[in-house]
XYZ file of C-alpha atoms in Angstrom:
674
model
C 50.273 36.404 71.863
C 46.888 34.860 71.095
C 44.672 35.162 74.162
C 42.441 32.137 73.523
C 45.331 29.899 72.514
C 48.157 31.043 74.801
C 46.774 32.936 77.772
C 43.257 31.907 78.690
C 44.223 28.264 79.444
C 46.791 29.490 81.986
C 44.378 31.886 83.685
C 41.517 29.368 83.652
C 43.593 26.620 85.220
C 45.325 28.734 87.839
C 43.390 31.937 88.516
C 39.679 31.851 87.712
C 38.596 29.787 90.729
C 39.407 32.784 92.967
C 39.358 35.638 90.446
C 36.714 34.637 87.948
C 33.010 34.769 87.183
C 31.754 33.496 90.562
C 31.305 36.686 92.574
C 30.751 34.862 95.850
C 34.093 33.054 95.536
C 36.015 36.061 94.212
C 38.927 37.121 96.404
C 40.651 40.489 96.817
C 37.844 42.075 94.780
C 39.831 41.074 91.703
C 38.406 39.648 88.490
C 40.751 38.311 85.825
C 38.305 36.756 83.376
C 37.429 40.136 81.800
C 39.530 43.060 80.604
C 37.471 45.513 82.659
C 37.998 43.470 85.793
C 41.737 43.043 85.247
C 42.384 46.771 84.767
C 39.966 47.830 87.511
C 37.287 49.477 85.396
C 34.423 47.484 86.913
C 35.094 48.853 90.387
C 37.568 46.202 91.487
C 41.306 46.341 92.021
C 43.587 46.742 89.017
C 46.009 43.899 88.374
C 47.161 44.829 84.878
C 48.457 48.011 83.294
C 48.293 47.158 79.582
C 51.670 47.487 77.882
C 53.501 47.951 81.169
C 54.390 44.632 82.764
C 56.739 46.236 85.305
C 53.827 48.290 86.667
C 51.352 45.384 86.685
C 50.622 43.691 89.998
C 49.748 40.437 88.221
C 53.238 40.178 86.764
C 54.861 41.085 90.057
C 52.888 38.492 91.983
C 53.544 35.604 89.577
C 57.303 36.338 89.438
C 58.015 37.070 93.106
C 60.117 34.705 95.209
C 58.175 35.708 98.333
C 56.003 32.694 99.161
C 53.514 34.915 101.034
C 52.907 37.062 97.964
C 53.299 34.617 95.102
C 50.325 33.721 92.927
C 48.888 31.173 92.668
C 49.194 30.746 96.464
C 51.494 28.014 97.668
C 48.643 26.218 99.456
C 46.602 26.044 96.242
C 48.833 23.266 94.947
C 49.253 25.141 91.670
C 52.481 26.589 90.327
C 53.150 28.357 87.052
C 56.053 27.105 84.982
C 58.722 29.535 83.848
C 57.275 29.379 80.338
C 53.778 30.211 81.615
C 55.117 33.134 83.627
C 56.860 34.546 80.583
C 53.751 34.030 78.446
C 51.703 36.155 80.831
C 54.414 38.810 81.010
C 54.672 39.067 77.218
C 50.901 39.207 76.914
C 50.717 42.181 79.295
C 53.619 43.801 77.466
C 51.733 43.444 74.177
C 48.644 45.178 75.576
C 46.808 42.430 77.496
C 44.166 42.021 74.800
C 41.202 39.845 75.774
C 39.056 37.850 73.337
C 35.673 36.206 73.663
C 36.112 32.501 74.317
C 36.241 30.751 70.944
C 33.311 28.442 71.695
C 30.961 31.364 72.388
C 31.673 32.954 69.003
C 29.512 31.629 66.114
C 31.437 29.360 63.721
C 33.182 31.367 61.035
C 33.183 30.428 57.362
C 36.641 29.291 56.235
C 37.538 28.237 52.728
C 39.519 24.973 52.786
C 43.134 25.962 52.055
C 44.482 25.052 48.623
C 46.664 21.940 48.509
C 48.021 20.811 45.178
C 46.307 17.697 43.882
C 43.856 17.512 46.830
C 40.152 18.216 46.402
C 38.537 16.781 49.535
C 37.861 19.675 51.950
C 38.843 17.761 55.085
C 42.124 16.662 53.509
C 42.875 20.227 52.441
C 42.572 21.454 56.039
C 44.591 18.549 57.464
C 47.303 18.397 54.812
C 47.842 22.157 54.735
C 48.590 21.982 58.455
C 50.850 18.965 57.992
C 52.739 20.705 55.193
C 53.298 23.669 57.471
C 54.968 21.334 59.935
C 56.976 19.562 57.240
C 55.029 16.310 57.635
C 53.556 14.136 54.903
C 50.329 12.142 55.407
C 50.455 8.357 55.602
C 49.538 6.191 52.645
C 46.076 4.755 52.178
C 45.402 1.576 54.144
C 45.062 -1.660 52.192
C 41.650 -2.889 51.085
C 41.245 -5.527 53.817
C 41.969 -2.964 56.525
C 39.664 -0.372 54.971
C 36.621 -2.603 54.678
C 37.037 -3.808 58.259
C 37.575 -0.257 59.565
C 34.615 1.369 57.868
C 32.333 -1.634 58.466
C 33.024 -1.553 62.195
C 32.733 2.234 62.362
C 29.437 2.467 60.489
C 27.634 -0.742 61.469
C 29.606 -2.156 64.386
C 29.952 -5.457 62.518
C 33.059 -6.828 60.785
C 32.820 -7.884 57.123
C 32.435 -11.521 56.132
C 35.108 -13.205 53.980
C 32.743 -13.026 50.985
C 32.283 -9.278 51.472
C 36.039 -8.824 51.814
C 36.715 -10.749 48.614
C 34.104 -8.780 46.663
C 35.507 -5.456 47.847
C 39.140 -6.387 47.215
C 38.263 -7.443 43.669
C 36.259 -4.274 42.974
C 38.915 -2.037 44.549
C 41.619 -3.540 42.355
C 39.714 -2.268 39.303
C 38.510 1.105 40.658
C 39.382 1.812 44.296
C 37.443 5.072 44.615
C 34.225 3.722 43.099
C 34.438 0.494 45.105
C 34.917 2.417 48.337
C 32.013 4.771 47.588
C 29.711 1.827 46.937
C 30.885 0.154 50.149
C 30.162 3.259 52.215
C 26.681 3.650 50.715
C 25.892 0.000 51.418
C 26.941 0.377 55.038
C 25.020 3.631 55.551
C 21.905 1.937 54.157
C 22.273 -1.147 56.368
C 19.705 -1.531 59.175
C 22.672 -2.367 61.400
C 23.933 1.206 60.946
C 21.164 2.426 63.262
C 22.124 -0.139 65.886
C 25.755 0.961 65.913
C 25.004 4.658 66.171
C 22.160 4.205 68.622
C 24.795 2.766 70.970
C 26.740 6.034 70.641
C 23.678 8.106 71.453
C 22.352 5.863 74.236
C 25.642 6.386 76.099
C 24.858 10.084 76.117
C 21.214 9.440 77.052
C 22.453 7.366 80.072
C 20.242 4.507 78.939
C 19.790 1.378 81.052
C 17.009 -1.124 81.717
C 16.744 -0.608 85.485
C 15.915 2.205 87.895
C 19.204 2.522 89.733
C 19.794 3.198 93.435
C 19.994 0.199 95.770
C 16.773 -1.551 94.670
C 17.600 -1.120 90.963
C 14.296 -2.604 89.819
C 13.790 -3.389 86.113
C 12.095 -0.740 84.007
C 10.540 -0.873 80.556
C 11.897 1.790 78.232
C 13.266 -0.222 75.321
C 10.733 1.417 72.980
C 12.846 4.567 73.335
C 15.981 2.576 72.450
C 14.248 1.263 69.331
C 13.130 4.794 68.458
C 16.781 5.868 68.483
C 17.811 2.961 66.227
C 15.085 3.823 63.760
C 15.891 7.549 63.846
C 19.499 6.867 62.838
C 18.458 4.422 60.126
C 16.085 7.028 58.689
C 18.801 9.690 58.986
C 16.407 11.884 60.942
C 17.845 15.423 60.823
C 19.660 16.072 64.074
C 17.620 19.201 64.835
C 14.410 17.149 64.579
C 16.089 14.332 66.538
C 16.822 16.842 69.303
C 13.414 18.505 69.367
C 11.509 15.226 69.542
C 13.597 13.934 72.445
C 13.410 17.119 74.470
C 9.840 18.126 73.620
C 8.160 15.668 71.270
C 4.993 15.682 73.365
C 4.632 19.456 72.864
C 4.683 19.326 69.073
C 1.337 20.019 67.369
C -0.686 16.771 67.137
C 2.194 14.840 68.692
C 2.392 11.279 67.402
C 3.043 8.138 69.412
C 6.631 8.055 68.157
C 7.249 11.664 69.133
C 5.993 10.935 72.633
C 8.201 7.842 72.856
C 11.176 10.065 71.985
C 10.750 12.009 75.246
C 12.092 8.925 76.988
C 15.489 10.619 76.634
C 14.971 12.415 79.944
C 13.166 9.479 81.569
C 16.507 7.672 81.671
C 17.132 9.309 85.046
C 17.281 7.031 88.070
C 14.200 6.332 90.197
C 14.594 5.801 93.938
C 12.126 3.225 95.291
C 13.552 2.930 98.802
C 11.169 3.253 101.747
C 10.998 6.493 103.726
C 12.485 8.737 101.033
C 11.384 12.309 100.387
C 9.930 11.987 96.892
C 10.305 15.700 96.173
C 14.024 15.506 96.897
C 14.527 12.795 94.322
C 12.224 14.499 91.816
C 14.428 17.592 92.100
C 17.523 15.394 91.784
C 16.094 14.095 88.510
C 15.687 17.638 87.231
C 19.265 18.440 88.298
C 20.363 15.449 86.218
C 18.313 16.606 83.218
C 19.756 20.105 83.283
C 23.328 18.827 83.549
C 22.749 16.201 80.840
C 21.179 18.709 78.443
C 24.090 21.083 78.961
C 26.717 18.401 78.435
C 25.130 16.522 75.519
C 24.091 19.432 73.323
C 26.087 22.441 74.519
C 29.291 20.798 75.705
C 29.130 22.906 78.858
C 29.308 21.954 82.520
C 26.109 23.846 83.307
C 25.530 21.549 86.277
C 28.420 23.273 88.075
C 26.153 26.307 88.608
C 23.617 24.327 90.654
C 24.921 25.594 94.004
C 26.680 28.850 93.040
C 27.751 30.860 90.035
C 29.990 28.820 87.754
C 33.590 29.284 88.848
C 34.982 29.356 85.318
C 32.277 29.843 82.703
C 29.955 32.873 82.503
C 26.887 31.003 83.750
C 25.241 32.349 86.869
C 23.258 30.357 89.403
C 20.160 32.323 88.426
C 20.682 31.283 84.787
C 21.068 27.678 85.899
C 17.649 27.779 87.555
C 16.161 29.489 84.527
C 17.275 26.423 82.564
C 15.970 24.261 85.424
C 12.542 25.902 85.039
C 12.157 24.453 81.533
C 12.511 20.920 82.955
C 10.631 21.431 86.215
C 7.094 21.305 84.851
C 6.632 17.686 83.789
C 4.843 14.600 85.011
C 6.521 11.227 84.454
C 3.918 8.721 83.252
C 4.170 5.351 81.578
C 2.614 5.372 78.123
C 1.013 2.462 76.311
C 2.579 1.853 72.915
C 0.336 0.552 70.145
C 2.936 0.557 67.389
C 1.295 3.025 65.064
C 2.059 6.636 64.319
C -1.121 7.983 65.818
C -1.853 10.003 68.916
C -1.468 7.688 71.895
C -3.885 9.819 73.877
C -6.822 8.957 71.605
C -9.170 6.051 72.243
C -7.567 2.848 70.997
C -10.725 0.749 70.756
C -10.018 -2.938 71.072
C -6.353 -2.622 70.119
C -3.904 -4.306 72.466
C -0.802 -2.306 73.463
C 2.513 -3.806 72.440
C 4.300 -2.533 75.501
C 4.637 0.442 77.744
C 7.421 2.992 77.953
C 8.450 5.921 80.125
C 7.764 9.420 78.773
C 7.510 13.046 79.830
C 4.262 14.999 79.853
C 3.820 18.692 80.520
C 1.769 19.538 83.604
C -1.460 21.473 83.193
C -0.649 23.463 86.330
C 2.956 24.755 86.121
C 5.281 24.406 89.064
C 6.998 27.496 90.377
C 10.785 27.451 90.162
C 13.067 29.097 92.707
C 16.799 29.454 92.983
C 17.724 26.757 95.492
C 20.216 28.161 97.964
C 23.362 26.040 97.777
C 21.361 23.607 95.636
C 19.253 22.547 98.644
C 15.656 21.751 97.675
C 14.488 22.754 101.181
C 15.890 26.300 100.816
C 14.028 28.076 98.002
C 15.191 31.593 97.178
C 14.074 34.014 94.512
C 11.478 32.814 92.005
C 12.670 32.541 88.396
C 11.031 31.900 85.030
C 12.445 29.891 82.106
C 15.421 31.455 80.320
C 18.783 30.738 78.733
C 22.373 31.865 79.505
C 23.117 35.397 78.310
C 26.562 34.384 77.045
C 24.908 32.432 74.229
C 22.491 33.500 71.490
C 19.100 34.990 72.429
C 16.028 32.810 72.604
C 13.719 33.700 69.726
C 10.148 32.466 69.274
C 7.802 32.267 66.305
C 5.171 34.999 66.257
C 2.336 32.600 67.017
C 3.960 31.604 70.331
C 5.024 34.978 71.695
C 2.043 35.210 74.065
C 2.461 31.695 75.490
C 4.681 30.749 78.454
C 8.131 29.440 77.555
C 8.369 25.648 77.595
C 10.635 22.739 76.604
C 9.805 23.187 72.930
C 11.304 26.675 73.084
C 14.384 25.277 74.816
C 14.800 22.538 72.204
C 14.482 24.977 69.309
C 16.943 27.340 70.974
C 19.444 24.490 71.304
C 19.344 23.660 67.574
C 19.083 27.240 66.344
C 21.648 27.908 63.578
C 22.654 30.904 65.715
C 23.780 28.634 68.542
C 27.605 28.675 68.504
C 27.863 25.347 70.340
C 25.504 22.551 69.295
C 26.743 21.901 65.745
C 30.375 22.163 66.895
C 29.795 19.796 69.811
C 28.094 17.113 67.710
C 30.500 17.130 64.749
C 33.362 16.992 67.235
C 31.882 13.850 68.795
C 31.362 12.309 65.377
C 35.013 13.043 64.602
C 35.982 11.492 67.939
C 34.221 8.253 67.020
C 36.124 7.972 63.727
C 39.557 9.058 64.955
C 39.578 8.183 68.661
C 39.865 11.834 69.715
C 37.904 14.933 68.855
C 39.300 18.042 67.223
C 38.484 19.401 70.691
C 40.046 16.794 72.941
C 37.886 17.498 76.015
C 34.663 16.702 74.208
C 32.300 17.368 77.127
C 33.593 20.821 78.101
C 33.754 23.577 75.509
C 33.981 26.101 78.337
C 36.982 27.994 79.650
C 38.435 24.934 81.399
C 38.292 22.850 78.223
C 40.848 22.436 75.468
C 41.221 24.489 72.328
C 40.568 22.874 68.926
C 43.598 21.328 67.242
C 42.158 22.497 63.885
C 39.770 25.390 64.661
C 39.055 26.314 61.042
C 38.174 22.701 60.193
C 35.894 22.444 63.239
C 34.020 25.579 62.193
C 33.798 24.384 58.597
C 32.356 21.048 59.700
C 29.837 22.732 62.016
C 28.577 25.004 59.257
C 28.526 22.129 56.770
C 26.468 20.061 59.226
C 23.770 22.738 59.289
C 24.041 23.315 55.525
C 23.514 19.588 54.942
C 20.236 19.740 56.859
C 21.736 18.379 60.101
C 22.295 14.989 58.420
C 24.475 12.653 60.493
C 24.901 10.299 57.535
C 26.056 13.162 55.300
C 28.741 14.113 57.826
C 29.904 10.523 58.203
C 29.986 10.082 54.431
C 32.160 13.199 54.293
C 34.506 12.021 57.049
C 35.028 8.438 55.898
C 35.554 9.509 52.271
C 38.587 11.593 53.244
C 42.153 10.366 52.853
C 42.667 11.470 56.450
C 40.258 8.740 57.562
C 41.510 6.131 55.096
C 45.185 6.419 56.074
C 47.055 3.502 57.544
C 47.384 3.545 61.323
C 50.964 2.235 61.285
C 53.408 4.013 63.544
C 56.008 6.180 61.849
C 59.290 6.686 63.710
C 59.753 10.202 62.320
C 56.502 11.292 63.994
C 57.717 10.305 67.454
C 59.453 13.660 67.761
C 57.154 15.880 65.719
C 53.713 14.619 66.760
C 53.895 11.614 69.087
C 50.218 11.848 70.083
C 49.012 12.228 66.484
C 47.175 15.523 67.033
C 48.051 16.556 63.472
C 46.532 13.367 62.036
C 49.370 12.204 59.824
C 48.018 8.659 60.350
C 44.898 6.873 61.568
C 44.602 5.422 65.053
C 44.062 1.881 66.283
C 40.993 1.690 68.550
C 39.942 -1.113 70.865
C 36.328 -1.974 70.049
C 33.511 -0.951 72.386
C 32.266 -3.652 74.748
C 29.074 -4.418 72.830
C 30.923 -4.414 69.508
C 33.415 -6.980 70.834
C 30.443 -9.249 71.489
C 28.996 -8.467 68.042
C 32.283 -9.148 66.251
C 32.600 -12.482 68.045
C 29.041 -13.393 67.086
C 29.811 -12.642 63.424
C 33.105 -14.559 63.520
C 31.443 -17.618 65.046
C 28.449 -17.475 62.708
C 25.948 -17.159 65.562
C 24.730 -13.558 65.167
C 20.980 -13.052 65.074
C 20.293 -10.077 62.761
C 16.919 -9.374 64.400
C 16.316 -5.689 65.148
C 14.539 -4.213 68.146
C 12.245 -5.612 70.781
C 12.602 -6.328 74.503
C 16.098 -6.701 75.970
C 17.635 -10.171 76.086
C 19.654 -12.185 78.579
C 22.791 -13.836 77.201
C 24.648 -16.227 79.510
C 26.658 -14.535 82.271
C 28.834 -15.985 85.061
C 26.998 -17.541 87.973
C 26.602 -15.386 91.062
C 26.756 -12.010 89.331
C 23.156 -11.092 90.117
C 23.655 -11.911 93.790
C 26.116 -9.072 94.283
C 23.683 -6.202 94.937
C 21.309 -5.373 97.773
C 18.454 -7.115 95.937
C 19.131 -10.616 94.608
C 17.822 -11.047 91.069
C 17.358 -13.987 88.748
C 19.012 -13.963 85.322
C 17.392 -16.589 83.152
C 19.513 -16.912 80.029
C 17.627 -16.419 76.775
C 17.192 -19.327 74.413
C 16.974 -19.526 70.649
C 18.107 -16.552 68.579
C 17.685 -14.143 71.533
C 20.760 -15.794 73.036
C 22.784 -14.414 70.120
C 21.466 -10.874 69.742
C 23.743 -7.847 69.462
C 25.201 -6.349 72.628
C 22.907 -3.322 72.233
C 19.970 -5.509 73.266
C 21.497 -7.044 76.406
C 19.499 -6.181 79.537
C 21.521 -3.682 81.548
C 21.064 -3.379 85.279
C 22.756 -0.218 86.490
C 23.983 -1.713 89.766
C 25.071 -5.071 88.296
C 25.837 -4.666 84.586
C 26.840 -7.782 82.615
C 30.529 -8.381 83.406
C 31.527 -8.881 79.768
C 30.313 -5.340 79.087
C 31.598 -3.561 82.179
C 35.071 -5.129 81.940
C 35.413 -3.521 78.514
C 34.420 -0.097 79.862
C 30.730 0.049 78.915
C 29.092 2.922 80.856
C 26.741 2.037 83.704
C 23.959 4.486 82.839
C 24.186 6.532 86.031
C 25.168 9.676 84.127
C 25.752 10.823 80.582
C 28.811 9.363 78.849
C 30.172 11.355 75.908
C 33.418 9.402 75.520
C 34.127 5.812 76.510
C 37.405 4.996 78.170
C 39.614 2.289 76.694
C 41.428 0.381 79.395
C 43.681 -2.646 78.952
C 43.538 -5.183 81.771
C 44.162 -8.913 82.303
C 40.481 -9.334 83.184
C 39.614 -8.574 79.585
C 41.664 -11.477 78.260
C 40.219 -13.752 80.943
C 36.703 -12.680 79.946
C 37.347 -13.488 76.293
C 38.627 -16.920 77.304
C 36.184 -17.902 80.043
C 32.952 -15.891 79.989
C 30.082 -18.343 79.290
C 28.959 -16.478 76.170
C 32.484 -16.330 74.766
C 32.959 -20.039 75.414
C 29.885 -20.616 73.250
C 31.351 -18.409 70.525
C 34.575 -20.405 70.604
C 32.683 -23.688 70.406
C 30.832 -22.454 67.312
C 34.058 -21.180 65.740
C 35.640 -24.581 66.414
C 33.044 -26.136 64.093
C 33.961 -23.619 61.384
C 37.632 -24.561 61.776
C 36.812 -28.248 61.384
C 34.562 -27.593 58.382
C 36.317 -24.757 56.530
C 39.849 -24.640 57.930
C 41.962 -22.346 60.074
C 42.538 -19.759 57.367
C 38.805 -19.121 56.999
C 38.367 -18.803 60.768
C 41.331 -16.424 60.957
C 39.804 -14.216 58.261
C 36.434 -14.205 60.019
C 38.142 -12.833 63.119
C 40.659 -10.368 61.640
C 39.496 -9.702 58.048
C 42.905 -10.654 56.652
C 44.760 -13.748 55.505
C 47.147 -15.248 58.086
C 50.854 -15.509 57.422
C 52.539 -18.886 57.195
C 54.123 -18.361 60.606
C 50.735 -17.573 62.169
C 49.179 -20.674 60.637
C 52.096 -22.761 61.856
C 51.424 -21.675 65.439
C 47.678 -22.252 65.184
C 48.007 -25.731 63.660
C 49.813 -26.888 66.785
C 46.578 -26.307 68.751
C 43.453 -28.436 68.831
C 40.488 -26.746 67.045
C 38.794 -25.459 70.230
C 42.027 -23.976 71.581
C 42.683 -22.386 68.195
C 39.187 -20.876 68.240
C 39.649 -19.470 71.727
C 43.011 -18.058 70.677
C 41.587 -16.372 67.569
C 38.738 -14.735 69.499
C 41.244 -13.475 72.078
C 43.624 -11.854 69.590
C 44.286 -8.159 70.083
C 43.651 -7.803 66.364
C 40.191 -9.364 66.702
C 39.010 -6.782 69.224
C 40.782 -3.814 67.636
C 39.806 -1.547 64.764
C 42.959 -0.750 62.793
């Protein structure tokens, strides 16, 4: 039996809440998350006699028919299956060996397994596993599908018919060279940064309003533009992290580095009358601790706010040590002058371009206490900044050893090559974006309650390669999209229905409904309306009447005119309480908390939005003109990146041009990445 693979998931799901790390919640003085606890060496009761299942109380209690003795208790709502019971019995019989949770062990170097005729390292890992299961990979997708897939994945924009034709012609002569050139063109596109900023802004819980019931507008789009630019420059992810968490603490911090600290200013701001401002300041710090833990460590650190974590080895004291790093900041607005100088210096007669929300370290540090049950009115023991003992130690450069710990130390600890989590977490989320699911399916919880990697050796290899490549996001995406695994067709294969119905082994690609903003962008491209302008203040595309009258505060929404009416979805103004319906109906996050994976629902409201939303009606009207001018086949290709069949054209020709345009923009194929 393999403890991490076979046993720990059973214990974590059914036992650790009452017999785990949280001492206050531990029952019967029994701890099952450690070997010493299970056999009674740490002073508790023994539940396991290694090698002797018939003498082990754990085995007796999970197998008994006596409802008063059976574990898990009947009133817990949990019940072990026969297979799970036998797994635990065999594990005890084999010696009850425990292992450190895989995610807390540094990534191990694995040589990609040899596969005849295959050189790409990702394909060697994937195809070796497939061969072991007697499965062959799918064939490479056709050229039209490939250019649409990789264009949408890397830039969030579909290819034009001219780009499709050029690629198909080049691929016919040399498919590998043509594809390499395509990928490099897309990675170099300024629209690459827009697409991947959207991915990061979900995690940053970005929105253009303060939240709570008043939900007043805020100005923080300079941070959004910083993210776009950072991705376009391929800023190393360790630098990207440090500047967002502690850019203001870097030596001679520049204006841009200060703007980057807007990451943690994306918390909500409560402007209601009569509130206790300290309560909501503390709530903001709670949010920052939880967000930092989820985004970079893939851990539910926030669960230790009120008590020791019930599953993961993170104590409440350690939670407040992390809290202390983020408890010593003021929250000013900063004038932005648009140059890479120190914003704190005299600016002379220069006029600021805008303002943005940033963090600034306080001259007089706040004291941090453990808050009893997470209540800000009940301070307990004082704590100083620190990190969880289960992870790597916090090390500092010699010149900083005499200074108090601060956010810069936390940021550097997070991106230390010794950290077993950060590189794994990020490459897993990159993989998730390109395949619809991460190698670790539960992408926001690498703790004991999470899922094990489907391909652990590949995950470790990717994590180490990420660091070796200088934390380059573009290098990792170039690696992923150049693999056959990525380029496979997504067509269903009947023989996989039995062997791998959910496609965990990756014998094919996966069809993915486009993100809400990308649906808008694809429609703008298809209709010829897209404004390619980058950056700047958020814009106001047309939305249905009455939407902004839904909240506690009635707000005006004056639709933008000119090219701002046709900007990418990334730039649409987003109120947290009343997000634009065309975005929320397609599962765009609301910005209240970090989002590390978007849901993909399928509802009738989505089809109605594509038909009737004011912006989409404009797209259809513009596409109608293309149909009249260039014909149905051209319009079809603009929407789907392929040539229609005769039967499809026959159906469309029975419609008037506007109805045909509305139909094309509403096709499943138009809003889906094959």
